Amino acid sequence: MSLAQIEYFVAVAEEGTVHGAARRLHISQPPLTRHVRALEDELGAPLFERTPRGMRLLPAGEVFLAHARGVLAAIDDAAAAVRRQSAAVS
Amino acid sequence: MSLAQIEYFVAVAEEGTVHGAARRLHISQPPLTRHVRALEDELGAPLFERTPRGMRLLPAGEVFLAHARGVLAAIDDAAAAVRRQSAAVS
DNA sequence: CCCGCCAATACCCATTCGGTATCGGCCACT
DNA sequence: AGTGGCCGATACCGAATGGGTATTGGCGGG
């Protein structure tokens, strides 16, 4: 599991389609599809239901989404804390 | 910043040397050195003091270490929560 | 004074990641 | 009922990233 995969998952969950998320992430649709599948494979459970209209979150996906947002926020916090600390010294 | 870089940083901080951390991570020393430097570059601040005896955490490194452990724990939680949810359905 | 341990650098190869082109399926609209 | 359009999935290829081996430079201890 990589950080990029987590960001990609959140984008797909929020946009509702792989196409829309790809546009937002400035990558193309096929690699994004692959990352979502790789994440599901690694977690051992599907996160989305594929419909002709797009991707709908399954219960497992809802659960992961909440955690994923927490992880991304924690990373931002970590970077901000380091920059704050190093600024305080100088 | 990648998840691997965070794990690598934690290993170096705990082992005290790049060599020791590399052994624990089952990779070799040079790529590990590069990842640590890349992480410092991205954060805009050094995290370790290089000594002839190894790597000593700087204050900014101590701050980041605490956050880094939280991020890794949050990811484990996320994976465990998904597996729990998907198990509950089946 | 020199030997040993450490991180840093140079260079190369394997793997991963992203892009273009294309396919298959389902719904909407005629 | 037929067809056009939008969706995700797959095949294939080139670029970028990541890890490995070999080597260097620097400091401290015997």
mmCIF file of C-alpha atoms (C1' of nucleotides) in Angstrom:
data_model
loop_
_atom_site.group_PDB
_atom_site.id
_atom_site.type_symbol
_atom_site.label_atom_id
_atom_site.label_comp_id
_atom_site.label_asym_id
_atom_site.label_seq_id
_atom_site.Cartn_x
_atom_site.Cartn_y
_atom_site.Cartn_z
ATOM 1 C CA MET A 1 0.000 0.000 0.000
ATOM 2 C CA SER A 2 1.359 3.398 -0.939
ATOM 3 C CA LEU A 3 0.396 6.908 -0.013
ATOM 4 C CA ALA A 4 -0.495 7.690 -3.601
ATOM 5 C CA GLN A 5 -2.950 4.799 -3.598
ATOM 6 C CA ILE A 6 -4.668 6.244 -0.553
ATOM 7 C CA GLU A 7 -4.964 9.665 -2.180
ATOM 8 C CA TYR A 8 -6.240 8.040 -5.350
ATOM 9 C CA PHE A 9 -8.851 6.070 -3.465
ATOM 10 C CA VAL A 10 -10.135 9.183 -1.699
ATOM 11 C CA ALA A 11 -10.381 11.041 -4.988
ATOM 12 C CA VAL A 12 -12.385 8.230 -6.624
ATOM 13 C CA ALA A 13 -14.657 7.980 -3.595
ATOM 14 C CA GLU A 14 -15.307 11.731 -3.660
ATOM 15 C CA GLU A 15 -15.718 12.091 -7.421
ATOM 16 C CA GLY A 16 -17.819 8.980 -7.906
ATOM 17 C CA THR A 17 -16.103 8.062 -11.181
ATOM 18 C CA VAL A 18 -12.591 7.041 -12.113
ATOM 19 C CA HIS A 19 -12.632 9.506 -14.999
ATOM 20 C CA GLY A 20 -13.485 12.447 -12.771
ATOM 21 C CA ALA A 21 -10.905 11.477 -10.183
ATOM 22 C CA ALA A 22 -8.251 11.045 -12.884
ATOM 23 C CA ARG A 23 -8.944 14.559 -14.147
ATOM 24 C CA ARG A 24 -8.648 15.948 -10.627
ATOM 25 C CA LEU A 25 -5.408 14.043 -9.971
ATOM 26 C CA HIS A 26 -3.875 14.991 -13.331
ATOM 27 C CA ILE A 27 -3.267 11.415 -14.342
ATOM 28 C CA SER A 28 -5.134 9.282 -16.855
ATOM 29 C CA GLN A 29 -7.867 6.767 -16.179
ATOM 30 C CA PRO A 30 -6.127 3.396 -16.743
ATOM 31 C CA PRO A 31 -3.386 3.704 -14.105
ATOM 32 C CA LEU A 32 -5.974 4.953 -11.649
ATOM 33 C CA THR A 33 -8.185 1.909 -12.268
ATOM 34 C CA ARG A 34 -5.163 -0.305 -11.689
ATOM 35 C CA HIS A 35 -4.268 1.402 -8.403
ATOM 36 C CA VAL A 36 -7.775 0.991 -7.067
ATOM 37 C CA ARG A 37 -7.770 -2.701 -7.926
ATOM 38 C CA ALA A 38 -4.316 -3.150 -6.389
ATOM 39 C CA LEU A 39 -5.529 -1.540 -3.176
ATOM 40 C CA GLU A 40 -8.564 -3.803 -3.049
ATOM 41 C CA ASP A 41 -6.379 -6.834 -3.698
ATOM 42 C CA GLU A 42 -4.035 -5.863 -0.888
ATOM 43 C CA LEU A 43 -6.852 -5.252 1.571
ATOM 44 C CA GLY A 44 -8.481 -8.504 0.515
ATOM 45 C CA ALA A 45 -11.878 -6.898 0.008
ATOM 46 C CA PRO A 46 -13.601 -4.828 -2.707
ATOM 47 C CA LEU A 47 -14.139 -1.184 -1.731
ATOM 48 C CA PHE A 48 -16.379 -0.102 -4.608
ATOM 49 C CA GLU A 49 -19.317 -1.480 -6.490
ATOM 50 C CA ARG A 50 -18.827 -0.987 -10.236
ATOM 51 C CA THR A 51 -21.958 0.388 -11.842
ATOM 52 C CA PRO A 52 -22.533 1.633 -15.388
ATOM 53 C CA ARG A 53 -22.709 5.140 -13.917
ATOM 54 C CA GLY A 54 -19.483 4.983 -11.935
ATOM 55 C CA MET A 55 -18.092 3.710 -8.670
ATOM 56 C CA ARG A 56 -20.261 3.433 -5.563
ATOM 57 C CA LEU A 57 -18.659 2.925 -2.154
ATOM 58 C CA LEU A 58 -19.334 -0.406 -0.446
ATOM 59 C CA PRO A 59 -19.536 -0.567 3.369
ATOM 60 C CA ALA A 60 -15.888 -1.633 3.540
ATOM 61 C CA GLY A 61 -15.062 1.370 1.351
ATOM 62 C CA GLU A 62 -16.902 3.745 3.684
ATOM 63 C CA VAL A 63 -14.918 2.381 6.600
ATOM 64 C CA PHE A 64 -11.637 2.745 4.753
ATOM 65 C CA LEU A 65 -12.474 6.249 3.531
ATOM 66 C CA ALA A 66 -12.730 7.603 7.055
ATOM 67 C CA HIS A 67 -9.407 6.059 8.026
ATOM 68 C CA ALA A 68 -7.764 7.171 4.785
ATOM 69 C CA ARG A 69 -8.678 10.802 5.403
ATOM 70 C CA GLY A 70 -7.208 10.481 8.874
ATOM 71 C CA VAL A 71 -3.946 9.139 7.501
ATOM 72 C CA LEU A 72 -3.618 11.962 4.972
ATOM 73 C CA ALA A 73 -4.378 14.540 7.645
ATOM 74 C CA ALA A 74 -1.812 12.949 9.974
ATOM 75 C CA ILE A 75 0.851 13.264 7.309
ATOM 76 C CA ASP A 76 0.069 16.909 6.733
ATOM 77 C CA ASP A 77 0.257 17.445 10.488
ATOM 78 C CA ALA A 78 3.631 15.699 10.638
ATOM 79 C CA ALA A 79 5.112 17.872 7.903
ATOM 80 C CA ALA A 80 3.683 21.029 9.436
ATOM 81 C CA ALA A 81 5.029 20.116 12.875
ATOM 82 C CA VAL A 82 8.545 19.604 11.524
ATOM 83 C CA ARG A 83 8.487 22.898 9.678
ATOM 84 C CA ARG A 84 7.193 24.654 12.783
ATOM 85 C CA GLN A 85 9.931 23.110 14.917
ATOM 86 C CA SER A 86 12.713 23.936 12.504
ATOM 87 C CA ALA A 87 11.421 27.482 12.103
ATOM 88 C CA ALA A 88 11.359 27.940 15.882
ATOM 89 C CA VAL A 89 15.093 27.223 16.101
ATOM 90 C CA SER A 90 16.167 29.572 13.343
ATOM 91 C CA MET B 1 6.884 11.624 0.638
ATOM 92 C CA SER B 2 6.130 7.917 0.510
ATOM 93 C CA LEU B 3 5.072 5.419 3.108
ATOM 94 C CA ALA B 4 8.301 3.503 2.660
ATOM 95 C CA GLN B 5 10.272 6.645 3.480
ATOM 96 C CA ILE B 6 8.379 6.999 6.738
ATOM 97 C CA GLU B 7 9.085 3.373 7.682
ATOM 98 C CA TYR B 8 12.717 3.832 6.718
ATOM 99 C CA PHE B 9 13.032 6.954 8.816
ATOM 100 C CA VAL B 10 11.573 5.224 11.870
ATOM 101 C CA ALA B 11 13.957 2.303 11.440
ATOM 102 C CA VAL B 12 16.996 4.593 11.247
ATOM 103 C CA ALA B 13 15.827 6.569 14.267
ATOM 104 C CA GLU B 14 15.377 3.388 16.289
ATOM 105 C CA GLU B 15 18.563 1.656 15.187
ATOM 106 C CA GLY B 16 20.790 4.689 15.426
ATOM 107 C CA THR B 17 22.732 3.787 12.293
ATOM 108 C CA VAL B 18 21.851 3.488 8.615
ATOM 109 C CA HIS B 19 23.653 0.163 8.454
ATOM 110 C CA GLY B 20 21.618 -1.349 11.258
ATOM 111 C CA ALA B 21 18.359 -0.054 9.863
ATOM 112 C CA ALA B 22 19.233 -1.377 6.413
ATOM 113 C CA ARG B 23 19.835 -4.830 7.856
ATOM 114 C CA ARG B 24 16.487 -4.733 9.662
ATOM 115 C CA LEU B 25 14.671 -3.540 6.530
ATOM 116 C CA HIS B 26 16.366 -6.096 4.272
ATOM 117 C CA ILE B 27 17.701 -3.472 1.911
ATOM 118 C CA SER B 28 21.231 -2.146 1.519
ATOM 119 C CA GLN B 29 22.708 0.989 2.982
ATOM 120 C CA PRO B 30 23.002 3.332 -0.038
ATOM 121 C CA PRO B 31 19.327 3.466 -1.046
ATOM 122 C CA LEU B 32 18.407 3.947 2.596
ATOM 123 C CA THR B 33 20.782 6.908 2.878
ATOM 124 C CA ARG B 34 19.184 8.382 -0.219
ATOM 125 C CA HIS B 35 15.657 7.997 1.124
ATOM 126 C CA VAL B 36 16.550 9.713 4.379
ATOM 127 C CA ARG B 37 18.073 12.631 2.496
ATOM 128 C CA ALA B 38 15.068 12.837 0.155
ATOM 129 C CA LEU B 39 12.740 12.994 3.150
ATOM 130 C CA GLU B 40 14.805 15.761 4.756
ATOM 131 C CA ASP B 41 14.832 17.665 1.467
ATOM 132 C CA GLU B 42 11.069 17.407 1.149
ATOM 133 C CA LEU B 43 10.443 18.521 4.713
ATOM 134 C CA GLY B 44 12.925 21.345 4.275
ATOM 135 C CA ALA B 45 14.815 20.529 7.459
ATOM 136 C CA PRO B 46 17.456 18.011 8.557
ATOM 137 C CA LEU B 47 16.125 15.316 10.879
ATOM 138 C CA PHE B 48 19.423 13.724 11.925
ATOM 139 C CA GLU B 49 22.840 14.861 12.962
ATOM 140 C CA ARG B 50 25.498 12.807 11.164
ATOM 141 C CA THR B 51 28.199 11.672 13.556
ATOM 142 C CA PRO B 52 31.090 9.265 13.002
ATOM 143 C CA ARG B 53 29.224 6.822 15.257
ATOM 144 C CA GLY B 54 25.900 6.960 13.460
ATOM 145 C CA MET B 55 22.773 9.104 13.180
ATOM 146 C CA ARG B 56 21.475 11.114 16.114
ATOM 147 C CA LEU B 57 17.959 12.569 16.059
ATOM 148 C CA LEU B 58 17.700 16.359 15.958
ATOM 149 C CA PRO B 59 14.747 18.088 17.668
ATOM 150 C CA ALA B 60 12.898 18.248 14.357
ATOM 151 C CA GLY B 61 13.539 14.521 13.974
ATOM 152 C CA GLU B 62 12.080 13.782 17.413
ATOM 153 C CA VAL B 63 8.968 15.705 16.470
ATOM 154 C CA PHE B 64 8.626 13.864 13.188
ATOM 155 C CA LEU B 65 9.249 10.475 14.774
ATOM 156 C CA ALA B 66 6.215 10.752 17.015
ATOM 157 C CA HIS B 67 4.000 11.740 14.104
ATOM 158 C CA ALA B 68 5.499 9.060 11.860
ATOM 159 C CA ARG B 69 4.634 6.309 14.311
ATOM 160 C CA GLY B 70 1.101 7.649 14.457
ATOM 161 C CA VAL B 71 0.799 7.534 10.676
ATOM 162 C CA LEU B 72 2.025 3.939 10.493
ATOM 163 C CA ALA B 73 -0.347 2.903 13.271
ATOM 164 C CA ALA B 74 -3.239 4.668 11.513
ATOM 165 C CA ILE B 75 -2.567 2.690 8.352
ATOM 166 C CA ASP B 76 -2.532 -0.595 10.233
ATOM 167 C CA ASP B 77 -5.815 0.429 11.852
ATOM 168 C CA ALA B 78 -7.315 1.250 8.469
ATOM 169 C CA ALA B 79 -6.406 -2.135 7.010
ATOM 170 C CA ALA B 80 -7.614 -3.975 10.093
ATOM 171 C CA ALA B 81 -10.916 -2.079 10.064
ATOM 172 C CA VAL B 82 -11.581 -2.979 6.441
ATOM 173 C CA ARG B 83 -10.824 -6.641 7.041
ATOM 174 C CA ARG B 84 -13.049 -6.631 10.109
ATOM 175 C CA GLN B 85 -15.911 -5.043 8.162
ATOM 176 C CA SER B 86 -15.604 -7.393 5.229
ATOM 177 C CA ALA B 87 -15.413 -10.386 7.575
ATOM 178 C CA ALA B 88 -18.530 -9.252 9.394
ATOM 179 C CA VAL B 89 -20.558 -9.376 6.185
ATOM 180 C CA SER B 90 -19.480 -12.846 5.136
ATOM 181 C "C1'" DC C 1 49.828 6.181 12.895
ATOM 182 C "C1'" DC C 2 46.812 3.192 10.919
ATOM 183 C "C1'" DC C 3 42.787 0.247 11.088
ATOM 184 C "C1'" DG C 4 37.839 -0.065 11.438
ATOM 185 C "C1'" DC C 5 33.246 1.688 11.227
ATOM 186 C "C1'" DC C 6 30.269 5.067 9.583
ATOM 187 C "C1'" DA C 7 27.675 7.812 5.893
ATOM 188 C "C1'" DA C 8 28.020 9.542 1.069
ATOM 189 C "C1'" DT C 9 28.618 9.065 -3.961
ATOM 190 C "C1'" DA C 10 28.925 6.877 -8.755
ATOM 191 C "C1'" DC C 11 27.123 3.817 -11.710
ATOM 192 C "C1'" DC C 12 24.031 0.104 -13.396
ATOM 193 C "C1'" DC C 13 20.030 -2.853 -13.662
ATOM 194 C "C1'" DA C 14 15.252 -4.436 -12.344
ATOM 195 C "C1'" DT C 15 10.828 -2.953 -11.218
ATOM 196 C "C1'" DT C 16 7.176 0.169 -10.981
ATOM 197 C "C1'" DC C 17 4.323 3.753 -12.774
ATOM 198 C "C1'" DG C 18 1.984 6.506 -16.149
ATOM 199 C "C1'" DG C 19 0.362 7.217 -21.083
ATOM 200 C "C1'" DT C 20 -2.008 5.913 -25.591
ATOM 201 C "C1'" DA C 21 -5.011 2.924 -27.876
ATOM 202 C "C1'" DT C 22 -8.656 -0.173 -27.621
ATOM 203 C "C1'" DC C 23 -12.279 -3.241 -25.894
ATOM 204 C "C1'" DG C 24 -16.761 -4.723 -23.541
ATOM 205 C "C1'" DG C 25 -20.939 -3.529 -21.207
ATOM 206 C "C1'" DC C 26 -24.828 -0.967 -19.820
ATOM 207 C "C1'" DC C 27 -28.173 2.761 -20.057
ATOM 208 C "C1'" DA C 28 -30.718 6.590 -22.457
ATOM 209 C "C1'" DC C 29 -32.803 8.359 -26.153
ATOM 210 C "C1'" DT C 30 -34.799 8.085 -30.303
ATOM 211 C "C1'" DA D 1 -35.507 -2.538 -30.963
ATOM 212 C "C1'" DG D 2 -31.418 -0.239 -32.420
ATOM 213 C "C1'" DT D 3 -27.616 2.870 -31.633
ATOM 214 C "C1'" DG D 4 -24.673 6.290 -29.621
ATOM 215 C "C1'" DG D 5 -22.329 7.719 -25.549
ATOM 216 C "C1'" DC D 6 -20.259 7.106 -21.147
ATOM 217 C "C1'" DC D 7 -18.292 4.063 -17.927
ATOM 218 C "C1'" DG D 8 -14.510 0.836 -16.245
ATOM 219 C "C1'" DA D 9 -11.091 -2.887 -17.866
ATOM 220 C "C1'" DT D 10 -7.199 -4.538 -20.590
ATOM 221 C "C1'" DA D 11 -2.938 -4.617 -23.725
ATOM 222 C "C1'" DC D 12 1.065 -2.703 -24.743
ATOM 223 C "C1'" DC D 13 4.983 0.563 -24.453
ATOM 224 C "C1'" DG D 14 8.206 4.199 -22.758
ATOM 225 C "C1'" DA D 15 9.792 6.953 -18.739
ATOM 226 C "C1'" DA D 16 10.918 7.287 -14.011
ATOM 227 C "C1'" DT D 17 11.797 5.366 -9.632
ATOM 228 C "C1'" DG D 18 14.090 2.169 -6.480
ATOM 229 C "C1'" DG D 19 17.570 -1.049 -5.081
ATOM 230 C "C1'" DG D 20 22.246 -3.292 -5.652
ATOM 231 C "C1'" DT D 21 27.510 -3.386 -6.042
ATOM 232 C "C1'" DA D 22 31.676 -1.002 -5.772
ATOM 233 C "C1'" DT D 23 34.072 2.720 -3.995
ATOM 234 C "C1'" DT D 24 35.275 7.081 -1.558
ATOM 235 C "C1'" DG D 25 35.900 10.279 2.419
ATOM 236 C "C1'" DG D 26 36.032 11.196 7.270
ATOM 237 C "C1'" DC D 27 36.460 10.604 12.022
ATOM 238 C "C1'" DG D 28 37.745 8.005 16.436
ATOM 239 C "C1'" DG D 29 40.147 4.203 18.923
ATOM 240 C "C1'" DG D 30 43.916 0.984 19.640
#
